[in-house]
Amino acid sequence: MDENWETQLQSIWLKLGTISNEEFIHQIKNHTELLTDSQAIADFEKACAFDSTGHEKEAEPLYRSALDKGLTGLRRRRARIQLASTLRNNGKIEESIHILREEKANYSDELNDAVDSFLALSLSSAGEYKEALSLTLKAISKHLPRYNNSLSRYAENL
């Protein structure tokens, strides 16, 4: 994989919503076939394409495959978050919660608020509304120009 491949991939992603979903998926599939050194990345990108076009059932096995094949770095973190979201949409809420709790406990990076947000969605789907609201408020509190500490304390007390 080289920088040119990534640049071309981003160009295809910019077309999402401007071309048909079928054409978008087709272009991602064709582009990932050019990737000979990482089937994990290819599976991840195809999963993303299916997921982004409302085909969660097709995305789920590809996310799992990418992770099983050793996906690393930021793509691995994204794959876990996106798999968890897909699982929630596919009715596998407890597995979604489990994955996101693992991510929250074991990793920390710029996607922490995304983990909390998707965990909040899954917890809400499981009827755990107070914890879901608490996670959401904590995530939001970090980005407010004022009231950060107050909102964070309220979230802790839920």
Short mmCIF file of C-alpha atoms in Angstrom, two decimals, residues 3-60:
data_model
loop_
_atom_site.label_atom_id
_atom_site.label_comp_id
_atom_site.label_asym_id
_atom_site.label_seq_id
_atom_site.Cartn_x
_atom_site.Cartn_y
_atom_site.Cartn_z
CA GLU A 3 0.35 7.01 -0.44
CA ASN A 4 -1.11 7.14 -3.95
CA TRP A 5 -3.45 4.24 -3.12
CA GLU A 6 -4.67 6.08 -0.03
CA THR A 7 -5.18 9.31 -2.01
CA GLN A 8 -7.20 7.46 -4.63
CA LEU A 9 -9.22 5.78 -1.88
CA GLN A 10 -10.08 9.17 -0.38
CA SER A 11 -11.17 10.38 -3.82
CA ILE A 12 -13.60 7.49 -4.06
CA TRP A 13 -14.93 8.20 -0.55
CA LEU A 14 -15.62 11.79 -1.58
CA LYS A 15 -18.04 10.43 -4.18
CA LEU A 16 -20.28 8.84 -1.53
CA GLY A 17 -23.72 10.36 -1.91
CA THR A 18 -22.98 11.78 -5.35
CA ILE A 19 -23.04 8.44 -7.19
CA SER A 20 -25.30 5.44 -6.67
CA ASN A 21 -24.55 3.21 -3.70
CA GLU A 22 -23.98 0.30 -6.07
CA GLU A 23 -21.43 2.27 -8.09
CA PHE A 24 -19.71 3.45 -4.91
CA ILE A 25 -19.39 -0.13 -3.59
CA HIS A 26 -18.18 -1.26 -7.02
CA GLN A 27 -15.45 1.41 -7.06
CA ILE A 28 -14.30 0.52 -3.53
CA LYS A 29 -14.19 -3.18 -4.42
CA ASN A 30 -12.17 -2.48 -7.57
CA HIS A 31 -9.79 -0.23 -5.70
CA THR A 32 -9.22 -2.72 -2.87
CA GLU A 33 -8.33 -5.39 -5.45
CA LEU A 34 -5.25 -3.27 -6.22
CA LEU A 35 -4.11 -3.75 -2.64
CA THR A 36 -1.92 -6.84 -2.67
CA ASP A 37 -0.09 -6.44 0.63
CA SER A 38 -2.99 -6.22 3.11
CA GLN A 39 -6.20 -8.19 2.82
CA ALA A 40 -7.11 -6.85 6.27
CA ILE A 41 -7.23 -3.27 4.96
CA ALA A 42 -9.10 -4.39 1.84
CA ASP A 43 -11.75 -6.14 3.94
CA PHE A 44 -12.02 -3.13 6.24
CA GLU A 45 -12.56 -0.68 3.37
CA LYS A 46 -15.18 -2.93 1.78
CA ALA A 47 -16.92 -3.24 5.15
CA CYS A 48 -16.94 0.54 5.46
CA ALA A 49 -18.45 0.87 1.99
CA PHE A 50 -21.23 -1.60 2.75
CA ASP A 51 -21.85 -0.05 6.17
CA SER A 52 -21.97 3.51 4.81
CA THR A 53 -24.55 2.53 2.22
CA GLY A 54 -26.90 0.78 4.66
CA HIS A 55 -25.77 -2.81 4.10
CA GLU A 56 -24.83 -3.69 7.68
CA LYS A 57 -25.40 -7.42 7.21
CA GLU A 58 -22.77 -7.49 4.45
CA ALA A 59 -20.41 -5.26 6.48
CA GLU A 60 -20.34 -7.36 9.65
#
